[in-house]
DNA sequence: GATGAATGAGCCTTCATTCAT
DNA sequence: TATGAATGAAGGCTCATTCAT
């Protein structure tokens, strides 16, 4: 009864991360990964079924973790009463983002894979999916609190989507620059202000 | 006098655009392009020399046009005297961006190729290059007019780079949404306000 | 009634020589030849039928000229009476070779093509063919004058073939070195002595 | 433990030898080799990395063996004292050549590949290299023993190069004739005498 | 369960030759 | 007759995946 050789699993994952990060999913070569991990292509298939499976194994826990955290944040916010929501939106968003950044830095490589190396996998739309959810929730909320520029039709859901994408991408860009966690947080706090001010121009255009 | 069969050139270009847009440069197959264009792989080589050449033929004029326009804009601005610069920065930037949007819409597919399908070609860093130039020029300019948060070290060039990337990407995101030109312009005007306000939080943080 | 454009024929030949010399018959590209000759591939086919035909056109006159000269030399020798033959063999061979060298130098490129670039054509065995004839004639002659080592079976026709090949190749080697005609002749005269002495060891082994 | 299917390695080598011998390196087709060997092109790559690697695998050991043997022979000779050298040159050369012939016959196909099918590989100059070495050593030696025709400038190194080439080629020609090993040796012994006598005409022209 | 050789489709590219203009 | 675009077979090579050992 042969047992899976200890350490191989981990080595494959480590080498796969590197290969995927360097070349992207499609251009990554399983043979190269196997060779670097000092094992055989076959043993990748035993453990991960196929190339997609390998990528998924690396990335899925982080996807789920991120999604859970994200939904928890949304959930918590939506359970607040209306007044609290309005009063704390800024600080809550900021604190939440801090937690998210921590999570991303705790799973840095995996997150980078999702960001820039997932083309060709079923995760290639992960970021878009998150943005979609964010847009949906927030847009509903803005409508709910009767935001004028939305009910007035000046800010469509599509435009809001673009803005949120811009926001997320600016955060991701910080990640891509591979700065230290603290520096990143400082920058992202600045970005929050930046985008908050930007959002004001959208939702309260009369002030501009 | 041997002539190229009429329409083949156009068909190849059209099918190549589609193939490149769908799969990206690397994953695109010349066989598929040739088959869709109802011709032979060889006839691609007759016209475009090789795969890179085909992509280049599609994209290069647009790259040059865009670069020229972009540099002309920068040049014109830098020739204004200091006072005019400060006073008209906002409106000038906005008008310039309108021209750029027009150019991009005039060459829509080509621009999308540059945006999302150029990995593996010598154009893969085109957007980054534009951003780099924009950052360089503008950062110098801000320093020149003695922006406090820059001389104070709060806004590093790196952070500014992130912000500009965010700005450009939001514009590109509009393009990606494939909306009508007019809608796009309207959105992008809004985005300009959005980012201007955001930039104020960076350059004049004392107000926030 | 369109006429063949003047000078094209010559230009194709010139460029073909260069291309064949540089790359050999198989690796030579008709498109390169046409391009260098400032004409079209088609015009090569009009004039020379195909790739082989082009090579042949360059080389065939020289092949024939050389063959004629060679056969004339053989013929003349065979018409001498036995005594004259024996007495003048050395000087006659030497003078003949001088004439041949002149011929080769008069058609230097063509000869080099035959020598080193004819693989893949019907001329690839041209040299062997010449050697075969030389062997046949000379061997018969040696037998005729009742050479002991031949009738004694010590020198087979095959061995004689090898020796003649060696002789010819040493002459060709001089050609390959691309020295001046005069220098070449001087060297080849030395080579004649060299091989004459060598031949003596074969035909009169008792002296060695 | 995945094993290479038995006999495939050998079959590929055998078919490759045949294909290379028949068509030369460049014109040989891996597809044809694979088909003849009843396997897939991929399995050639598994074993030999690429086309060059396949050729190299066949030929390299022989190249090294021959070179080692050759250099050992040169070395041994150069270690003799001057008098012994002069006295035994003939017999030593002859014995050495016998050993070389044995080696070539022990690796007949490989040697033929080197001889006539290596164009386009890194072995294409192997024979010239051997000749170059031989010329260098021997020319030095002749100078050293103060050969008159060398110091007199009658025999240049270039001419000597031509002569040595002629000698080697005559030996190779025997190989090409694919005669039995014994016959070959007998012929080559005769060739040695032939060329020795020839060399005398060069180095001691006053006797002729 | 581990191995890695085998597979064969697919990649870009080159070429001699044909043939419509 | 001149042109050179069109053709399609063939080239070397890579790869994810399968499967016998």
Coordinates of C-alpha atoms in Angstrom, one line a residue, chain A residues 1 11 25 42 67-68 92 105 134 136 143 154 160 176 178 193 195 207-208:
Chain A
X1 CA 0.0 0.0 0.0
X11 CA 7.1 21.0 -3.2
X25 CA -1.3 29.7 -16.3
X42 CA 2.4 11.8 -13.1
X67 CA -15.1 35.6 -0.5
X68 CA -16.2 34.6 3.0
X92 CA -16.3 50.8 8.3
X105 CA -0.8 39.9 2.3
X134 CA -19.7 44.9 -4.5
X136 CA -24.7 45.1 -6.7
X143 CA -30.7 53.4 -4.1
X154 CA -27.0 60.3 -13.8
X160 CA -20.7 52.7 -10.9
X176 CA 1.5 44.5 -7.6
X178 CA 5.1 44.5 -3.8
X193 CA -9.6 59.1 0.7
X195 CA -11.8 57.5 -4.1
X207 CA -21.1 70.3 -5.0
X208 CA -18.7 70.3 -7.9

